[in-house]
XYZ file of C-alpha atoms in Angstrom:
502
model
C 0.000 0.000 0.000
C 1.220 3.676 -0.936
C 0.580 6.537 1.509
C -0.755 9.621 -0.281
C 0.090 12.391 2.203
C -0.331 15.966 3.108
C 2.504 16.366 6.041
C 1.146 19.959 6.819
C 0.628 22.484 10.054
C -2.765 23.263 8.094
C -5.095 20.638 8.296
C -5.618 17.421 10.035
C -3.776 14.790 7.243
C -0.852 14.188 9.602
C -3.053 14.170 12.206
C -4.710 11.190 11.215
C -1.797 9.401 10.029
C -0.836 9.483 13.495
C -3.007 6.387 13.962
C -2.220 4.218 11.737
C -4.835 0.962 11.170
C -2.634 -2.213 11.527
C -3.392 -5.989 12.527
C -2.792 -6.257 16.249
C -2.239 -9.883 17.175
C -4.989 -11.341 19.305
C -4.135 -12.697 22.994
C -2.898 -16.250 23.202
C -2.810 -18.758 26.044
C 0.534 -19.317 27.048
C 0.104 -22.387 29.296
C -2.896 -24.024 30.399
C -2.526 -23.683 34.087
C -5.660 -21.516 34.108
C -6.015 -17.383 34.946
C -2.674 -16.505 35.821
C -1.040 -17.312 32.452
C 1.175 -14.712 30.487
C -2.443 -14.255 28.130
C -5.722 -14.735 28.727
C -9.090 -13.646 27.383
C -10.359 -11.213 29.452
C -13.320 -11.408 31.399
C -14.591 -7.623 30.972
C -17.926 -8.037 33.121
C -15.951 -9.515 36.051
C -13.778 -6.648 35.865
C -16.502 -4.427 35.453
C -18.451 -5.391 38.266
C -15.406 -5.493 40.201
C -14.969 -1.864 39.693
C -18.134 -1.103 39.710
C -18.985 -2.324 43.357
C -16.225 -0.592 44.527
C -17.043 2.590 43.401
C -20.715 1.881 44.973
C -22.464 1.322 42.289
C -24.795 -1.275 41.361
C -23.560 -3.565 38.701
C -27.010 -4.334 37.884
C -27.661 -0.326 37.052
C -24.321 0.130 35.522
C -26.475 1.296 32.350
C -28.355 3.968 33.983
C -25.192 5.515 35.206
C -23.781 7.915 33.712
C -19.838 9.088 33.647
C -20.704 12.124 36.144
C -22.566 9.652 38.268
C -19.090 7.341 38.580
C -16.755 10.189 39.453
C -19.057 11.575 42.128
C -19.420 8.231 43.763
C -16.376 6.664 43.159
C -13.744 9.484 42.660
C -11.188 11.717 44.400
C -10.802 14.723 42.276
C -8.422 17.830 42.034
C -9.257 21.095 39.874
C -6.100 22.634 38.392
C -6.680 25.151 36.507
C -7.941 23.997 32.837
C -8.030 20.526 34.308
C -9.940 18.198 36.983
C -7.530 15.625 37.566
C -9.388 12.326 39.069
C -8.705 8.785 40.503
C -10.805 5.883 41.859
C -10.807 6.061 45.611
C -9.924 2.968 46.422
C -6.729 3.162 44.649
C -5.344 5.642 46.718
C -5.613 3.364 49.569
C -1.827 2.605 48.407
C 0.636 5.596 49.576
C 2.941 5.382 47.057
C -0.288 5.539 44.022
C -1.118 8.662 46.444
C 2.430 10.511 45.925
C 2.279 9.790 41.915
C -1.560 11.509 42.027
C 0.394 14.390 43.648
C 3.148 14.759 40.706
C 0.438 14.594 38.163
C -1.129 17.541 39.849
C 2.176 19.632 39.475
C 3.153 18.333 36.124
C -0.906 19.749 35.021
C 0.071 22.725 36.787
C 3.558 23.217 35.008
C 1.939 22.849 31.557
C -0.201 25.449 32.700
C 2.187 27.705 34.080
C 4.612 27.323 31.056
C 2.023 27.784 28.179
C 1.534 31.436 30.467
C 5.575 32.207 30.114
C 4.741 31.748 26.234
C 2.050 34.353 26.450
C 4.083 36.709 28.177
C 3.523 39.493 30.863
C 1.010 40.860 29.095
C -1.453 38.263 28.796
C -4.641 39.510 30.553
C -4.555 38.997 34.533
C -1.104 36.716 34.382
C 0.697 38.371 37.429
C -2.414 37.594 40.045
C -3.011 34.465 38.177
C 0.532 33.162 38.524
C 0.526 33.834 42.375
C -2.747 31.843 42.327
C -1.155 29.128 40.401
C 2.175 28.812 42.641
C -0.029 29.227 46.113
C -1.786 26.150 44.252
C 1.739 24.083 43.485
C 3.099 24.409 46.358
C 0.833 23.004 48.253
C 0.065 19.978 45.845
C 4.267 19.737 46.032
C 4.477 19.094 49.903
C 1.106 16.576 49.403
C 2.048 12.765 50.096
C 0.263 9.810 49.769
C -0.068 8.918 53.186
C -2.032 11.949 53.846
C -4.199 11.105 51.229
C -4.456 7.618 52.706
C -5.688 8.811 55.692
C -8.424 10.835 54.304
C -12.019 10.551 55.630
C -15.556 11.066 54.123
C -16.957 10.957 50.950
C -14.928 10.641 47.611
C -14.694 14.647 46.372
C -12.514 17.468 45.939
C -9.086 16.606 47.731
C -8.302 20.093 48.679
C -11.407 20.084 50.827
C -11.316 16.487 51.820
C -7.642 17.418 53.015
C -8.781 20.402 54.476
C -6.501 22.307 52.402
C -5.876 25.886 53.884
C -8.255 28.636 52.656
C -5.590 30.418 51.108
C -4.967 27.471 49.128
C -8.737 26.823 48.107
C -8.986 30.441 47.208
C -6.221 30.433 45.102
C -7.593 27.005 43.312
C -11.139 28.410 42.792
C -9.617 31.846 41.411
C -6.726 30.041 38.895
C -9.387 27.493 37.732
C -11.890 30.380 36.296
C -8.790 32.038 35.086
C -7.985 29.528 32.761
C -11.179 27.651 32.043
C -12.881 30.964 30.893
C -10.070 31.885 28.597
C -8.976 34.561 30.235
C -5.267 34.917 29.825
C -6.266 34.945 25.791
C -8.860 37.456 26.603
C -11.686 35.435 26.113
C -15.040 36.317 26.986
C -16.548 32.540 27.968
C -19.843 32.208 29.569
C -18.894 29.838 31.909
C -15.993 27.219 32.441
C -14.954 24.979 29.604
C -12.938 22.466 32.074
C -11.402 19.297 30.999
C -11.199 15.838 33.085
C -8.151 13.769 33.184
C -8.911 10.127 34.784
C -5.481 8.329 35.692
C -5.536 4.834 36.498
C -2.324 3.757 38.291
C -1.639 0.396 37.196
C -2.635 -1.864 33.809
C -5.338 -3.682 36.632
C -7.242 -0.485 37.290
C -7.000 0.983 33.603
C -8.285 -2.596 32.186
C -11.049 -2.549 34.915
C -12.181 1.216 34.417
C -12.245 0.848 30.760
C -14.240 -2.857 30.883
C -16.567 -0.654 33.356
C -17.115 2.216 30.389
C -18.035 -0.948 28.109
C -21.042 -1.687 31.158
C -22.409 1.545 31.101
C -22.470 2.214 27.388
C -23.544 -1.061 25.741
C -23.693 0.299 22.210
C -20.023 0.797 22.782
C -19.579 -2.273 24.216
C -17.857 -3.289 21.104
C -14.779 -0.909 21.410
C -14.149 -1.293 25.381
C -15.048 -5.261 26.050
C -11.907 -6.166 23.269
C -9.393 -7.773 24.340
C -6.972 -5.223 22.489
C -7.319 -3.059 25.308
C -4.515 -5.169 26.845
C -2.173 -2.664 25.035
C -4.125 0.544 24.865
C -2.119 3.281 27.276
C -4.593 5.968 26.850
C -8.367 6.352 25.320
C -11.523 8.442 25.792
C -14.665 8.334 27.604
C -16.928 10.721 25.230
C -15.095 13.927 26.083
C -13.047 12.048 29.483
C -9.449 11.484 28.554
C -8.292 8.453 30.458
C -4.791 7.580 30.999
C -2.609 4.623 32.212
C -0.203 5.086 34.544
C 1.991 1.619 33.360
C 2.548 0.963 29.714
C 1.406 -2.379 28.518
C 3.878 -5.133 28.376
C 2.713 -7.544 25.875
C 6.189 -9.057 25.413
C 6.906 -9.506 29.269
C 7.203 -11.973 31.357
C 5.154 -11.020 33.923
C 2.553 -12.891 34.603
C -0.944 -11.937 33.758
C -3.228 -9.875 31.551
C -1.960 -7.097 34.098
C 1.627 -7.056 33.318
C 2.656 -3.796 33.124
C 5.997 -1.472 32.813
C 6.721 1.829 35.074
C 6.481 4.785 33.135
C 9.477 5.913 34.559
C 11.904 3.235 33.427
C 12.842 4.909 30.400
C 13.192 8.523 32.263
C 12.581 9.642 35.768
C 9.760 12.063 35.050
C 8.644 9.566 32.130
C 4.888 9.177 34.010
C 4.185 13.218 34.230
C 5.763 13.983 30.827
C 3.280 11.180 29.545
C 0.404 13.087 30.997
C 1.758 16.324 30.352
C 2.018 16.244 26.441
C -1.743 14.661 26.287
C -2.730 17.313 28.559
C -0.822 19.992 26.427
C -2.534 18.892 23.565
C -6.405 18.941 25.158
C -5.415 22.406 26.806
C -4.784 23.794 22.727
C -7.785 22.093 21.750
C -9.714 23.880 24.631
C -8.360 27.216 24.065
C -7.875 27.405 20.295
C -10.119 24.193 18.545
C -9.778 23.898 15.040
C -7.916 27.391 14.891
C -4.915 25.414 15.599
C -4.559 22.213 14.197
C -3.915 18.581 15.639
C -0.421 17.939 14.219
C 0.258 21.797 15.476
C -0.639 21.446 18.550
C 1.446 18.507 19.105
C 4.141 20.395 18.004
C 3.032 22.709 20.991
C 2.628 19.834 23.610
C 6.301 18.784 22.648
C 7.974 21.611 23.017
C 6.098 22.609 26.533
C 7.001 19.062 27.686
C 10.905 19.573 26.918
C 10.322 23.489 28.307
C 9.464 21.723 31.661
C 11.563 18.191 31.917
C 14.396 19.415 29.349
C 13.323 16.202 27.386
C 10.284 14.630 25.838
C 10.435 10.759 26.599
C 7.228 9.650 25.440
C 4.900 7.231 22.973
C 2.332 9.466 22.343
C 3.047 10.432 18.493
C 5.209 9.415 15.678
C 5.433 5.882 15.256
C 3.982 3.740 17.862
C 4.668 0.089 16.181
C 5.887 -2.390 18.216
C 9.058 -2.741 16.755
C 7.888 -0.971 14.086
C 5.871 -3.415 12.357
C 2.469 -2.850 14.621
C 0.198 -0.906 15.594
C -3.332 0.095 16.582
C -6.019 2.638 15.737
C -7.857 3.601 18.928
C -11.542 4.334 18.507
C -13.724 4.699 21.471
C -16.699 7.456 21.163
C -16.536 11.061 21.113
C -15.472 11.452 17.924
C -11.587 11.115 18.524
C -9.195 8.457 16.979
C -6.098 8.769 19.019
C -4.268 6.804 21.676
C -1.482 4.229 21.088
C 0.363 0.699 21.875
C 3.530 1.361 23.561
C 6.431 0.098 22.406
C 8.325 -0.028 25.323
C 10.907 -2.359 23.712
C 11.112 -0.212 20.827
C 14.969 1.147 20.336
C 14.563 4.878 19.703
C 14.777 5.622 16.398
C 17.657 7.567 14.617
C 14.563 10.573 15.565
C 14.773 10.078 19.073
C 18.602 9.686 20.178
C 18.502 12.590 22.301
C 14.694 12.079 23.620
C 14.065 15.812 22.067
C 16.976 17.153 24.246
C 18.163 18.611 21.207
C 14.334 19.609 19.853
C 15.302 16.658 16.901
C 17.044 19.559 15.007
C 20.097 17.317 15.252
C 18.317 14.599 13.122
C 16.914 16.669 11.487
C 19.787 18.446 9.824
C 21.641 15.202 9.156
C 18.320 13.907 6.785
C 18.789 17.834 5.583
C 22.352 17.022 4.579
C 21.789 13.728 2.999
C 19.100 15.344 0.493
C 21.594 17.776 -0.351
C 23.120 15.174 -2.215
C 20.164 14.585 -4.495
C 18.960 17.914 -4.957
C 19.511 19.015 -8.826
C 18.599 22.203 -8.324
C 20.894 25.026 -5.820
C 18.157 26.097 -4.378
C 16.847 22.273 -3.319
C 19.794 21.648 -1.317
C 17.887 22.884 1.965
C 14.539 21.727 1.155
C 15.166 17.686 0.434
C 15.414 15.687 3.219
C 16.070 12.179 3.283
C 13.762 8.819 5.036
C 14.719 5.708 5.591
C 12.839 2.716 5.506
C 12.467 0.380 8.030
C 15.536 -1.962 7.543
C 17.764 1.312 6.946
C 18.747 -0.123 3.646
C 16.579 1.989 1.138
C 16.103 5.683 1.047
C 13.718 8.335 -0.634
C 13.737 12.365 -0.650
C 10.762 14.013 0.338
C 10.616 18.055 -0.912
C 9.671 21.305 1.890
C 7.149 22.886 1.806
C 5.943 20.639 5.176
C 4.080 23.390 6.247
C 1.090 25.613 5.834
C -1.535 25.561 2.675
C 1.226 25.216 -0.516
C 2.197 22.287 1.605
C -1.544 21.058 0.897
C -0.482 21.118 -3.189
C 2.446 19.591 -2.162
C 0.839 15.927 -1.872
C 3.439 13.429 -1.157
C 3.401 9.794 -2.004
C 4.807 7.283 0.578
C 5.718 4.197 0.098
C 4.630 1.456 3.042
C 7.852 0.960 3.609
C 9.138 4.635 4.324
C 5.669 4.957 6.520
C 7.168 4.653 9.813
C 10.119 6.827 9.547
C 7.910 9.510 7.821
C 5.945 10.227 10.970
C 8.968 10.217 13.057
C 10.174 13.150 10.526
C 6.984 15.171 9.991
C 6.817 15.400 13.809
C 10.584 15.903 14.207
C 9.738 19.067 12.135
C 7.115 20.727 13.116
C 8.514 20.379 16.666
C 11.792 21.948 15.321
C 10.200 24.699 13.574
C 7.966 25.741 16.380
C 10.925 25.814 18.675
C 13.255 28.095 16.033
C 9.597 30.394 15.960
C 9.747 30.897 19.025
C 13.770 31.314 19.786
C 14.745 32.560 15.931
C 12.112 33.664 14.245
C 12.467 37.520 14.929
C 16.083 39.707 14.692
C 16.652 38.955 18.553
C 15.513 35.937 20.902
C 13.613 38.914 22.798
C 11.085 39.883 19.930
C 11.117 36.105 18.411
C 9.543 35.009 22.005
C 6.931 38.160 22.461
C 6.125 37.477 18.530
C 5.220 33.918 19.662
C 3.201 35.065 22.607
C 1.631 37.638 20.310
C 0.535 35.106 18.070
C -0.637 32.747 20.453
C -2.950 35.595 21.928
C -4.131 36.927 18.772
C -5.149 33.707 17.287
C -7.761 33.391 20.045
C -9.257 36.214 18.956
C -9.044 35.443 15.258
C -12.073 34.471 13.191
C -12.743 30.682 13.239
C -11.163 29.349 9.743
C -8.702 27.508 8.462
C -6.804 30.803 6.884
C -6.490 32.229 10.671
C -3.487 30.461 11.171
C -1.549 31.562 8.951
C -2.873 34.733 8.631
C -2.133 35.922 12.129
C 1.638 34.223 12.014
C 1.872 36.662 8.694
C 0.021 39.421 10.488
C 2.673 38.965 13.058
C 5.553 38.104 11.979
C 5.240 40.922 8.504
C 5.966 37.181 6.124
C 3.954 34.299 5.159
C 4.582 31.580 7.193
C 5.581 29.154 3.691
C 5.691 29.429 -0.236
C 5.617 26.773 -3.080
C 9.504 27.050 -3.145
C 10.336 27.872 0.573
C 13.191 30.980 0.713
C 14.055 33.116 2.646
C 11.492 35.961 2.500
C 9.099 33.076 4.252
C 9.448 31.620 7.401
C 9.440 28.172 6.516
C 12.097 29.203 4.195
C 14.211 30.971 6.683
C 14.001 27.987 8.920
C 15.190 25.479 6.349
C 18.574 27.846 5.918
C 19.330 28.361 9.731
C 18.651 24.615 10.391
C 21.629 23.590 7.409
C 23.940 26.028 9.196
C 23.423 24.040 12.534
């Protein structure tokens, strides 16, 4: 099969290549010593009663209960900001599942409070807001999981269960209508467009919360009572994002459908960097919708995560085949088709040496250099860059534009074969180029970072339309963001020359 593609910041063609469709291989009995074999079928009602009952519901009405119904009765929650963070009571019974629900809440709040240094000083209430918001952090910073495992009453709002001081509740209530109303982009929101983040700490809880979503919404039954959800990390409840705290292991030798890996074997912050891009990317979604595009904001959510942790250690985005030959398309309702199988035994790929230490620029310049080889023309030698397929023994030049509408007459034909290493690049770019907008896109670091906050807060306030984009950046920035043969009087152009000179 040949990919027809349209690798672009303006429109949603990357974004759905993202997700690629691929055979996932079903479950197999390893031995036949019964339940606790490497793979089993899973028994989804038994899990979903299980959960169920211990959330106090009634199996029996699992139907007539709705998602709001299962986080008031079964669910500590947190508001930060944009986002209600929330977990199953009874899992924070276990201390140490308490202390990771407390670096979640920071790493929310340092997406939060970095997306705010982007805007600048002069976003729209920032200076009381960021008071608000470190009042907020410091407190969740000093929280530990046996204070949460002492808790008493009802499942609820932590910082009142807690009896968090009234400074501290003050300064939540006031930072959570900042943000949720839009008000550091000077919206003018009727009321509070919040988002809810449901983290289940272990593959156990994720596979029994997600077998409990397939009770309650039988016509949906289909997409939550598979048995691929043994590798899903992270999926959707309508408009919920829920998220795994333990990748799957479906090579392992753990025992059990519940075999999972810590998120932090690969990096210590590996588990809030995880939620911290997905949350970047709902928070753009929230404030901007289709103003920005998915494969944009992405590039966003990258760079905020290596702005915070100096790296971005993930499988989010890119290529998410096991061993890159795998994969699976997520679909659960709400209209989204996102989520992923983590490779955790995938080698990082010539794209992710550095784990976006280096923003990929390094990578990228060396598939830069190779196309300079094949380019015909003087002018091509910055705008061919050079995939690899999967074995590393074949090669093929793909031509810039990447970004903006001429890259949408710039349709590119990929090969199967270069599939894989094509995502790695197209996201490799747009995170580079939104991180040399930001740093290098003006005469002086100074004016390329209040340019970037400038367009951030003007977009909001664009028109809804798929011209805004680019149409503010131009506004802003006094060039259009690309051209059919990228130079340097646009700033796609201007990008591809600084990144050869690396």
């Amino acid at each position: 099969m040949t990919m027809l593609c349209s690798p672009l910041l303006h429109g949603v063609a990357v974004a759905a290549l993202a997700a690629p469709l691929y055979p996932l291989p079903e479950p197999t009995l390893s031995s036949p010593s019964g339940e606790d074999d490497l793979r089993v079928k899973i028994d989804h009602e038994k899990l979903a009663n299980d959960f169920l009952q211990r959330a106090g519901i009634d199996p029996e009405k699992a139907t007539d209960t709705s998602i709001e119904d299962l986080l008031d009765d079964g669910f500590y929650t947190m508001r930060l900001g944009l986002f209600d963070l929330a977990v199953a009571a009874h899992e924070l019974e276990d201390r140490t599942k308490g202390d990771d629900f407390a670096l979640l809440a920071v790493a929310l709040l340092d997406v939060q409070d970095n997306f705010l240094d982007w805007l600048g000083p002069d976003a729209p209430g920032a200076r009381d807001a960021r008071k608000d918001l470190d009042r907020l952090r410091d407190w969740c910073s000093g929280l530990r999981g046996n204070a949460i495992d002492d808790i008493e009453g009802e499942p609820g709002e932590l910082t009142v269960g807690l009896e968090a001081p009234d400074r501290v509740i003050e300064a939540q209530a006031a930072f959570g209508a900042y943000m949720a109303t839009g008000k550091p982009l000077g919206l003018e929101r009727t009321g509070e467009l919040v988002d809810t983040f449901i983290v289940a700490p272990d593959r156990r809880a994720f596979l029994e919360l997600v077998s409990a979503f397939g009770a309650m919404s039988p016509s949906n039954q289909y997409s939550y009572w598979s048995d691929d959800i043994l590798t899903w990390t992270n999926c959707y409840y309508n408009e919920i994002s829920v998220v795994a705290l333990e990748f799957a292991d479906p090579e392992g030798t753990t025992p059990g459908n519940f075999a999972g890996i810590d998120m932090n074997s690969r990096s210590p912050t590996g588990m809030q960097q995880q939620i911290a891009q997905l949350a970047g990317n709902t928070l753009f979604d929230n404030m901007y919708g289709e103003k920005i595009p998915p494969s944009l904001a992405g590039a966003f959510s990258v760079n905020n995560v290596i702005d915070i942790y100096g790296e971005c250690n993930t499988r989010i985005d890119g290529d998410l085949r096991v061993r890159r030959s795998e994969a699976l398309e997520i679909f659960v309702p709400g209209g989204r088709s996102e989520g992923g199988v983590l490779p955790p035994n995938l080698a990082d790929s010539r794209w992710r040496g550095e784990h976006g230490k280096d923003r990929y620029l390094v990578a990228l310049q060396g598939a830069q250099s190779a196309g300079e080889n094949q380019a015909k023309k003087r002018a091509d030698r910055v705008r061919l860059f050079v995939l690899q397929d999967d074995d590393m023994r074949s090669r093929m030049a793909l031509r810039a534009p990447f970004l903006g509408s001429p890259a949408l007459a710039n349709e590119l034909i990929i090969p199967d074969e270069f599939y894989g290493d094509s995502l790695e690049f197209f996201r490799s770019y747009r995170t580079g180029f939104v991180y040399w907008l930001q740093q290098e896109g003006m005469r002086s670091s100074k004016a390329a970072r209040s340019a970037f906050g400038e367009v951030l807060s003007k977009l909001a306030q664009a028109d809804a339309g798929a011209d805004s984009l680019e149409a503010t950046i131009e506004e802003v920035y006094g060039r259009p963001l690309s051209s059919e043969d990228p130079v340097k009087e646009d700033l796609e152009g201007e990008f591809l020359i600084w990144l050869s000179k690396l």
